[in-house]
Coordinates of C-alpha atoms and ligand atoms in Angstrom, one line a residue:
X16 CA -4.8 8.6 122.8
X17 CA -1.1 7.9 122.9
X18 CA 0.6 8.6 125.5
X19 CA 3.7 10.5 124.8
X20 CA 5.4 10.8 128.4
X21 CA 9.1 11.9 127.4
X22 CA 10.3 13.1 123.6
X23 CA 13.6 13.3 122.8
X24 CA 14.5 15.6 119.9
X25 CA 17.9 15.0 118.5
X26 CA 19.2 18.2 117.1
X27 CA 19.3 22.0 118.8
X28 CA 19.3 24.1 115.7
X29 CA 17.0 26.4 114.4
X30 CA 14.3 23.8 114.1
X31 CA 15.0 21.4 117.2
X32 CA 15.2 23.5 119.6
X33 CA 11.8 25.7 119.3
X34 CA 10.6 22.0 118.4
X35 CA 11.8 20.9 121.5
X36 CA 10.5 24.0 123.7
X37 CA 7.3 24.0 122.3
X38 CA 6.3 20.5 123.4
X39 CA 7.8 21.4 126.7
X40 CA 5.6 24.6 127.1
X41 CA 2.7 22.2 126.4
X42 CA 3.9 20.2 129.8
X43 CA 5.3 16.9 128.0
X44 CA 8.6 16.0 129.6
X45 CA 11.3 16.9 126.7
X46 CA 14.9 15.7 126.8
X47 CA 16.9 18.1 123.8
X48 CA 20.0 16.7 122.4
X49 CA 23.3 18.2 120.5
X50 CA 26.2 16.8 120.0
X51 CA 27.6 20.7 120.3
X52 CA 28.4 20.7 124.6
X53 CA 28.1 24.1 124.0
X54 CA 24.8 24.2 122.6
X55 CA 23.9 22.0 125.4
X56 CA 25.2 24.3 128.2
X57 CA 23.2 27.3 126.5
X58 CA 20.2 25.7 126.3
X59 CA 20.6 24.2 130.3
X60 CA 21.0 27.9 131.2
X61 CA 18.0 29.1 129.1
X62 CA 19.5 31.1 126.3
X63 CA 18.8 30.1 122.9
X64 CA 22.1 29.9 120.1
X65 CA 19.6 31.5 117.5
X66 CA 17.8 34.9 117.5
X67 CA 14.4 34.2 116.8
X68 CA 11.4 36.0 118.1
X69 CA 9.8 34.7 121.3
X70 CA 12.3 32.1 121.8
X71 CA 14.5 33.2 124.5
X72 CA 11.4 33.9 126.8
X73 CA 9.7 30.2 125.9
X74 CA 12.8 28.8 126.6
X75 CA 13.3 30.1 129.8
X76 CA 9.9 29.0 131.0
X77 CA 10.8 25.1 129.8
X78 CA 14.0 25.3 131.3
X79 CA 12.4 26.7 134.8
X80 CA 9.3 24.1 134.9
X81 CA 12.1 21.5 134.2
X82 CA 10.1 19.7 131.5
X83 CA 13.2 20.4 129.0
X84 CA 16.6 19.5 130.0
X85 CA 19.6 19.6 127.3
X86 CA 22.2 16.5 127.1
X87 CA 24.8 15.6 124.8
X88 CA 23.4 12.1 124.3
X89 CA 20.0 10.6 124.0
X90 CA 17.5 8.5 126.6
X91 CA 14.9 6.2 126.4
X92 CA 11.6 8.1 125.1
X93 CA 8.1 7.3 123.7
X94 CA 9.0 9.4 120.7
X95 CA 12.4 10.5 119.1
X96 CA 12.2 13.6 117.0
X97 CA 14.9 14.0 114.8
X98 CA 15.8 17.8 113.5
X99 CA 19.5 17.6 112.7
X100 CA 21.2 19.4 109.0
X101 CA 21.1 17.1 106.2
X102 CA 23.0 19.6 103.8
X103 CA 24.7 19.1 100.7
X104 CA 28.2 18.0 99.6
X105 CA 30.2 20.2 96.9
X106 CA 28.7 18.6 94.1
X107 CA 25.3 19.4 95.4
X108 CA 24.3 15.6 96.7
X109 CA 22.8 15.1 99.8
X110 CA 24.8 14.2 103.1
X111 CA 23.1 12.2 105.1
X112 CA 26.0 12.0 107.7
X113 CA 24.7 13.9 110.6
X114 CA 20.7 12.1 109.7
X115 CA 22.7 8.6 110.4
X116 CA 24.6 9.6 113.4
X117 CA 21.0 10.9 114.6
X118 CA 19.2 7.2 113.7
X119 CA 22.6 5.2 115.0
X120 CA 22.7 7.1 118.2
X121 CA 19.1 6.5 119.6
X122 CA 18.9 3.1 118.0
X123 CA 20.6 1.5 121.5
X124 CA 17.8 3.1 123.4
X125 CA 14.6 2.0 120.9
X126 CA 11.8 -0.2 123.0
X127 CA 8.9 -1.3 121.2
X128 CA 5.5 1.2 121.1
X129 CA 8.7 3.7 120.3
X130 CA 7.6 6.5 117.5
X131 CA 10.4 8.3 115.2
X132 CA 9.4 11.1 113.7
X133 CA 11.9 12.5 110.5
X134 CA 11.8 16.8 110.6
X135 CA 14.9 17.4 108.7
X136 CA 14.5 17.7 104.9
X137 CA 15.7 14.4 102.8
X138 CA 15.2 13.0 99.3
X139 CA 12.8 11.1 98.0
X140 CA 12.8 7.3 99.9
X141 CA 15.1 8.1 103.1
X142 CA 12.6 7.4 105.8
X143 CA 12.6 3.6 104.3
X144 CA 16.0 3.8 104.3
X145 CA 16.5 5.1 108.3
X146 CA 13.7 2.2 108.5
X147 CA 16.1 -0.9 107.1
X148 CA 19.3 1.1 108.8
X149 CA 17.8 0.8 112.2
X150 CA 16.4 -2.9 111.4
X151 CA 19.8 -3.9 110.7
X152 CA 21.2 -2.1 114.2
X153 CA 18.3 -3.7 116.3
X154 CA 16.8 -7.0 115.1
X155 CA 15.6 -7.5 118.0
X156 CA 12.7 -4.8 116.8
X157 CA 9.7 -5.1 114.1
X158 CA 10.6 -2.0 112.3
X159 CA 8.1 -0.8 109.7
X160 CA 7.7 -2.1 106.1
X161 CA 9.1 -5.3 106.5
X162 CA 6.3 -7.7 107.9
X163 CA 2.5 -6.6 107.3
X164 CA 1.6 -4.0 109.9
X165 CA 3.2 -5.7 112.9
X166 CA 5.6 -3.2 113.4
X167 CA 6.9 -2.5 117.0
X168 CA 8.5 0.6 115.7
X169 CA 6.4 3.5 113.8
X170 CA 8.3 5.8 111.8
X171 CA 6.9 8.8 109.8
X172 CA 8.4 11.9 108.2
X173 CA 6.9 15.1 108.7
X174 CA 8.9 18.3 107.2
X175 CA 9.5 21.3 108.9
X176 CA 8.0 24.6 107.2
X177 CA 8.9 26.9 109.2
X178 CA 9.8 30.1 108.3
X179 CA 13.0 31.4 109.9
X180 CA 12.3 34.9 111.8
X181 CA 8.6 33.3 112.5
X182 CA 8.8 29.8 113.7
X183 CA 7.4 30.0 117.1
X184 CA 3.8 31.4 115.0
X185 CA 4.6 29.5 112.1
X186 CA 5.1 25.9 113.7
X187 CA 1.9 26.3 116.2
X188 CA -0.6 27.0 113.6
X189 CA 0.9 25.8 110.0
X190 CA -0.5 23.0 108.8
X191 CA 1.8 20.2 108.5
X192 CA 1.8 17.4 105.8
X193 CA 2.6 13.6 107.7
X194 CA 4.1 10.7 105.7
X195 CA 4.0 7.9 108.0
X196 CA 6.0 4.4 106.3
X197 CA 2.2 2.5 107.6
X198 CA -1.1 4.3 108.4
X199 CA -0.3 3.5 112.0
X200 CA 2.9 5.2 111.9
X201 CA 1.1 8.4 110.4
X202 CA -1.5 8.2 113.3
X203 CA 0.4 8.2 116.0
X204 CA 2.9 11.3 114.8
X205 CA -0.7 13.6 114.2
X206 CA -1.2 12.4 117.4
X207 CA 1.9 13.7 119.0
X208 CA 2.2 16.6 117.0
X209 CA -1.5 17.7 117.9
X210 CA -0.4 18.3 121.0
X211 CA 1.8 21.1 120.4
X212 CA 0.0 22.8 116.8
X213 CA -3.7 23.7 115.9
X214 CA -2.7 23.3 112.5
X215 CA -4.5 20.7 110.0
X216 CA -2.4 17.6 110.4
X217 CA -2.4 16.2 106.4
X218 CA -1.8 12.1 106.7
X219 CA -0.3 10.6 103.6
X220 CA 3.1 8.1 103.0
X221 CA 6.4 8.7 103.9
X222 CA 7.6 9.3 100.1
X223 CA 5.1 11.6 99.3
X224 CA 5.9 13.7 102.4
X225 CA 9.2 13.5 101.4
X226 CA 8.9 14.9 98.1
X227 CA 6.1 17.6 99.2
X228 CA 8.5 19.5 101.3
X229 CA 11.4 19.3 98.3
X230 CA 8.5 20.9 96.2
X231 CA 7.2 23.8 98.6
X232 CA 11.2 24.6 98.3
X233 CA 12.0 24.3 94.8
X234 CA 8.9 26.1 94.1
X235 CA 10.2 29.4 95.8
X236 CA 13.5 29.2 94.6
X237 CA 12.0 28.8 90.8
X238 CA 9.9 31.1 91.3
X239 CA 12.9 33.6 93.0
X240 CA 14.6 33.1 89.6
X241 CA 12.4 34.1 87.4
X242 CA 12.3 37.5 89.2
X243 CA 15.8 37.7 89.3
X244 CA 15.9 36.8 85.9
X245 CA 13.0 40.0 85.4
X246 CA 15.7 41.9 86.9
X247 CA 18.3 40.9 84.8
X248 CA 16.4 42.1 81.4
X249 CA 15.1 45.3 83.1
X250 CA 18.6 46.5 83.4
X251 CA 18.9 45.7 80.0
X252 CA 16.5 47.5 79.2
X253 CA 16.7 50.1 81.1
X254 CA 13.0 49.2 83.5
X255 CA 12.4 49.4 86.9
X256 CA 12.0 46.3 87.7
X257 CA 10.6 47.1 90.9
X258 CA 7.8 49.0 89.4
X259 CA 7.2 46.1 86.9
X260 CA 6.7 43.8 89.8
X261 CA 4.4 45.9 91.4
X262 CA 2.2 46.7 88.5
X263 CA 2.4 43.2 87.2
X264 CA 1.3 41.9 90.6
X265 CA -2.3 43.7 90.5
X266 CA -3.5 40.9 88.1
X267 CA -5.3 39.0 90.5
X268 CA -3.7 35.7 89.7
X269 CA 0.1 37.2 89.2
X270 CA 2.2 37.2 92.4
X271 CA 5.9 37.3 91.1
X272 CA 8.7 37.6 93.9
X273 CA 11.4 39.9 94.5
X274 CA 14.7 40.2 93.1
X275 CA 17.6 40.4 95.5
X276 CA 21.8 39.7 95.1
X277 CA 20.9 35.7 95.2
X278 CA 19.3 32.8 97.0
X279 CA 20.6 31.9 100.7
X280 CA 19.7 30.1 104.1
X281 CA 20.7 26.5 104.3
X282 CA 16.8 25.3 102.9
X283 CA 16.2 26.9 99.8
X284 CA 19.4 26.4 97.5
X285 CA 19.8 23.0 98.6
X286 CA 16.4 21.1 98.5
X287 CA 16.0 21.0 95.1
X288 CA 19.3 19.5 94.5
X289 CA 17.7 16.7 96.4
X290 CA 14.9 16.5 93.6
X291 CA 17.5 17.4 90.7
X292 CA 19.7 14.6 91.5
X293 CA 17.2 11.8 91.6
X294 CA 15.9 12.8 88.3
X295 CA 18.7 14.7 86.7
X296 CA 17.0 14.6 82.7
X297 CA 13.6 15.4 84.1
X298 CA 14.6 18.6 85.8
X299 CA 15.7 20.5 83.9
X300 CA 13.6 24.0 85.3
X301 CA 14.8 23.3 88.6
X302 CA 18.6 23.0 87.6
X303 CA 18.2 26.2 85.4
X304 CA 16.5 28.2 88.8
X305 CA 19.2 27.2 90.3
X306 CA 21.7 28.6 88.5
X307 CA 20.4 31.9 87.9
X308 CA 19.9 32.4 91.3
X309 CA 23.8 31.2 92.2
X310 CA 24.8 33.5 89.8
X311 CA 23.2 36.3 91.1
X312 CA 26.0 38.0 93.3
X313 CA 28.4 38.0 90.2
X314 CA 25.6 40.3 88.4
X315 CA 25.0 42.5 91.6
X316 CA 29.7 42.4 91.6
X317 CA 29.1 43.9 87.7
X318 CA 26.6 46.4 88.7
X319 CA 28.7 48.0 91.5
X320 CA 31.4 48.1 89.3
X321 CA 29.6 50.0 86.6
X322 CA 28.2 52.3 88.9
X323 CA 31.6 53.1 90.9
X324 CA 33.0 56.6 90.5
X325 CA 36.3 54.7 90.5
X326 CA 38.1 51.2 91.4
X327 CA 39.6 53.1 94.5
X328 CA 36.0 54.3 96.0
X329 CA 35.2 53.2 99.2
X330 CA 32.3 51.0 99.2
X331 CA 29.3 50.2 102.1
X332 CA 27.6 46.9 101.8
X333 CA 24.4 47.1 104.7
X334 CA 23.8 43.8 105.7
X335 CA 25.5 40.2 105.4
X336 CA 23.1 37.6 106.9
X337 CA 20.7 35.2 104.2
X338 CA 17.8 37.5 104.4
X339 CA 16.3 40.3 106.9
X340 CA 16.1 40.4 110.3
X341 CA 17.7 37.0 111.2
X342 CA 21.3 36.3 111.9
X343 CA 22.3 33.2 110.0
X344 CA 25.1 33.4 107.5
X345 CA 24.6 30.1 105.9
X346 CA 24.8 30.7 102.0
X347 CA 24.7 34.5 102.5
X348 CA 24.4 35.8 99.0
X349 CA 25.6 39.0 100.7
X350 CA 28.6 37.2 101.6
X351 CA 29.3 36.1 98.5
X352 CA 28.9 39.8 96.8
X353 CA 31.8 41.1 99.4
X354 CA 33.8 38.3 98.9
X355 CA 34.2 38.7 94.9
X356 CA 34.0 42.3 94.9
X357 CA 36.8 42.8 97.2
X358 CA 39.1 41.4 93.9
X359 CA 37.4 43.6 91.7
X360 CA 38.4 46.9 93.8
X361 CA 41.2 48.7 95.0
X362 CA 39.3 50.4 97.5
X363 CA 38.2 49.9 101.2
X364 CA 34.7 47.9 101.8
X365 CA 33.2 48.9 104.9
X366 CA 30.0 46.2 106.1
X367 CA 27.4 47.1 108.9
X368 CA 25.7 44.3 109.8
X369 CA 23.3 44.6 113.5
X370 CA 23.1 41.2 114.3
X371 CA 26.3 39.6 113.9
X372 CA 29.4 40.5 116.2
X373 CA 32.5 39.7 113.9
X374 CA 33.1 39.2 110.4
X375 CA 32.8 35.2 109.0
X376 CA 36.5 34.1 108.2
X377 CA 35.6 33.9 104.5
X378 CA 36.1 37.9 104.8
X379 CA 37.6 38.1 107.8
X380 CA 41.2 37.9 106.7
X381 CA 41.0 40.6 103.9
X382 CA 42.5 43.8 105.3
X383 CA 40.1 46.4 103.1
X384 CA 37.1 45.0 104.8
X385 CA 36.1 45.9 108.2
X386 CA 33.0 45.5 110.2
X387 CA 31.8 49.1 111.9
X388 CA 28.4 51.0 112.9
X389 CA 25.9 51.9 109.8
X390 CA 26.6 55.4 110.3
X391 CA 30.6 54.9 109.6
X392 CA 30.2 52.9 106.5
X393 CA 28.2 55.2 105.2
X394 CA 30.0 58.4 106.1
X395 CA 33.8 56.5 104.5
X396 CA 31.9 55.8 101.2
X397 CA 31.0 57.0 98.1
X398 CA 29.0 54.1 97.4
X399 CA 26.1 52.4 99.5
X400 CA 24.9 49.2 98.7
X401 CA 22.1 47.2 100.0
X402 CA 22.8 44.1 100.6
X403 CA 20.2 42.3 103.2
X404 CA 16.7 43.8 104.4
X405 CA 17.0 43.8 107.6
X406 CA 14.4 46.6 108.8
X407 CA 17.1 48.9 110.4
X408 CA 18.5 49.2 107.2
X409 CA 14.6 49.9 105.6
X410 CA 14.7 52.5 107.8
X411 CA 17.5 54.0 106.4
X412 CA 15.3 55.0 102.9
X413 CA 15.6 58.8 103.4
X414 CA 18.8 59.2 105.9
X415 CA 21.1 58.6 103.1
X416 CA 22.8 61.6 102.0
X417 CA 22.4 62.7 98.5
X418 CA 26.1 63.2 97.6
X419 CA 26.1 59.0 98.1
X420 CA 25.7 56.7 94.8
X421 CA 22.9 54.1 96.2
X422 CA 22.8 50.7 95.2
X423 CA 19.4 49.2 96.6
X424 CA 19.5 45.5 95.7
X425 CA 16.5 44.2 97.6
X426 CA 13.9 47.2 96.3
X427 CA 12.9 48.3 99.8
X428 CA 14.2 51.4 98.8
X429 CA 12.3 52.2 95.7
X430 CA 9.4 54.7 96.0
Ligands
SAJ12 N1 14.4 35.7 98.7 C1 14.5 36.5 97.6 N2 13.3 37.0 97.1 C2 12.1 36.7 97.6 C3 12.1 35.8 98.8 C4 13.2 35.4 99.3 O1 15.5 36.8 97.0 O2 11.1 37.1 97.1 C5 15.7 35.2 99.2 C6 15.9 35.5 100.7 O3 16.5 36.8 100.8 C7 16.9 34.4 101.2 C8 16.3 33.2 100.4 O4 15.6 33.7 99.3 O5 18.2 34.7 100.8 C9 15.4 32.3 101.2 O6 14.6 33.0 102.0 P1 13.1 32.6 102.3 O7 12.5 33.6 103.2 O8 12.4 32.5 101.0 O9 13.1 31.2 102.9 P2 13.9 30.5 104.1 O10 15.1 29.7 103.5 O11 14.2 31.4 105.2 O12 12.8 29.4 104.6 C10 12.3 28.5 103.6 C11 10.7 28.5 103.7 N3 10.2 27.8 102.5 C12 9.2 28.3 101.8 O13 8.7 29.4 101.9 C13 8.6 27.4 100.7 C14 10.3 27.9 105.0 O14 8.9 27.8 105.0 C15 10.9 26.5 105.1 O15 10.6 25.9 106.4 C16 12.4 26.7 105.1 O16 12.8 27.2 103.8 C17 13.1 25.3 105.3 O17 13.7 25.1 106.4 O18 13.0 24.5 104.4

């Protein structure tokens, strides 16, 4: 059994630092890095960035059994995790600065036996490439790939699938697909990650782990479009498309998804770029999902606007983070719904929104929008909308008064 007597996961976000805990929890010594010295500082004093359940109170315990420390740069370990963005420019490529600046900064601190294990999400044939990059820093080192199983160096991607608002369950008891770059470097990272999940650990290579975790996300998001696209014609049409879900999803082997105002989070609308990209004239279902759902706030925009008593009605928008009961704004579609309805309006747009404190800039500099309690936007408008599910705002199904023009976007409503 390896022996993995330090990690170091490079990357405090929403994946490396309940990465990072977890291991600790499980009594391996964990050093977490950020570049952020504020990230760093929060973690050192136990409170996590993120709002995600269990966290805070797993943290604390690493933090007070010291087997997880925070620092702004790595140290030597037996295995490097690395769990840092890899979003995508404005033409939808990947950027692959901050996964470079991960592999460049623990390259100086590499000894041979070392493992490095790729979380963050990257196209098709990037773990090779972090392979030659890091050959090229330390030549010194038998990286893997490049002479017949003698590598000093393993190296293995294994995606994260965790879902945000259940990671801590999700990431102890998913299964989780491994792509080591040799057999060797795939057994050593189910070793290390047994000790932390019960879930089946799948061994394959690095490029087909690669492309299975673009798949799991370009499957949702296809599959997100063509209810949102069910949505569209129902209007049309006049249908419930609520109700047309819900009947169509008795047939035992139907299980369509729900509409909503768009796609958001930093995962979904930017894997399948990843895939689109390296095959642009093969794809062209994923480009086409894509589209429909980034155009999705400018149909939600025109069904306000149809349904407003007039341009000068005040207007509630519940909600603003990617999806319910979370408080990320990355790609909020609900952000993007204020933001180009404010231009189609000449009235006031008043946003609750629980879990965030002040309104992102992108909004923030409009006078006619103003962040307040639930119970004030609703009671300055004519008009409530629903824009994110958070369950406070479920909750809401029969307090809003009658007199109010609804606007239920997510179908938690309905019924
Ligand atoms: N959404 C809909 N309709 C649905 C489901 C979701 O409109 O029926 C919207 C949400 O409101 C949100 C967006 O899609 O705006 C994405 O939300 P999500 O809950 O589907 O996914 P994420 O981005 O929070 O997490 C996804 C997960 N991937 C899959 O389920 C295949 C998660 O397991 C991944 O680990 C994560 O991406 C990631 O980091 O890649």
């Amino acid at each position: 059994m390896a022996n993995f007597s330090r990690i170091c996961v490079i990357g405090l976000g929403y994946i490396g630092l309940p990465t990072a805990v977890l291991f600790a929890n499980q009594g391996v010594e964990v050093v977490g890095v950020d570049v952020s010295q504020e990230i760093v500082t929060a973690v050192n004093s136990g409170k996590a960035p993120n709002v995600e359940p269990q966290l805070d109170i797993l943290l604390k315990s690493a933090i007070e059994s010291k087997k997880l420390r925070a620092s702004i740069r790595p140290e030597q370990a037996s295995a490097f995790i690395l769990a840092v963005p890899t979003p995508c420019d404005e033409k939808n490529f990947p950027d692959l600065t901050c996964l470079h600046e991960a592999s460049d900064s623990i390259a100086p601190f590499l000894n041979p036996s070392n493992l490095i294990v790729i979380e963050s999400t990257i196209p098709i044939g990037t773990t090779e490439a972090i392979a030659n990059r890091l050959a090229i820093t330390r030549p010194d080192l038998i990286f893997p790939g490049r002479s017949n199983n003698m590598a000093q160096v393993n190296i293995a991607h294994s995606p994260e699938r965790v879902l945000p608002g259940k990671i801590i369950q999700e990431f102890t008891s998913n299964d989780r697909v491994i792509g080591g770059i040799t057999p060797t470097c795939s057994n050593l990272t189910a070793k290390l990650y047994r000790l932390a999940t019960v879930g089946n650990l799948h061994q394959t290579n690095a490029r087909t782990a690669e492309m299975v975790k673009l798949s799991e996300n370009a499957y949702r998001d296809i599959n997100i479009a063509f209810a949102n696209e069910l949505s569209l014609v129902a209007s049309k049409l006049n249908v419930d498309v609520w109700e047309v879900i819900k009947l169509a999803n008795q047939h035992p082997r139907v299980n369509i998804l729900s509409p909503g105002p768009g796609v958001g989070g930093h995962c979904i609308p930017v894997d399948p770029w990843f895939i689109a990209n390296s095959a642009p004239n093969e794809t062209p279902l994923i480009q086409t999902a894509r589209n429909i759902n980034d155009n999705m706030p400018e149909k939600i925009v025109n069904r306000i606007i149809d349904m407003l008593p007039s341009l000068d009605s005040n207007i509630c928008c519940l909600g603003l983070t990617y999806k319910g009961n979370v408080n990320d704004l990355r790609g909020s579609p609900a952000v993007k719904v204020i933001q180009l309805l404010i231009n189609h309006v000449i009235g006031n747009i008043y946003v609750s929104e629980p879990y965030i404190n002040a309104l992102p800039p992108t909004l923030s500099n409009e006078k006619r929008i103003s962040l307040v309690n639930t119970k004030a936007a609703i009671d300055h408008s004519a008009v409530v909308v629903l824009l994110t599910d958070h369950q406070e705002f479920i909750d809401l199904r029969h307090q809003i008064p009658e007199t109010k023009i609804r606007i239920d976007t997510r179908g938690v409503w309905a019924g």
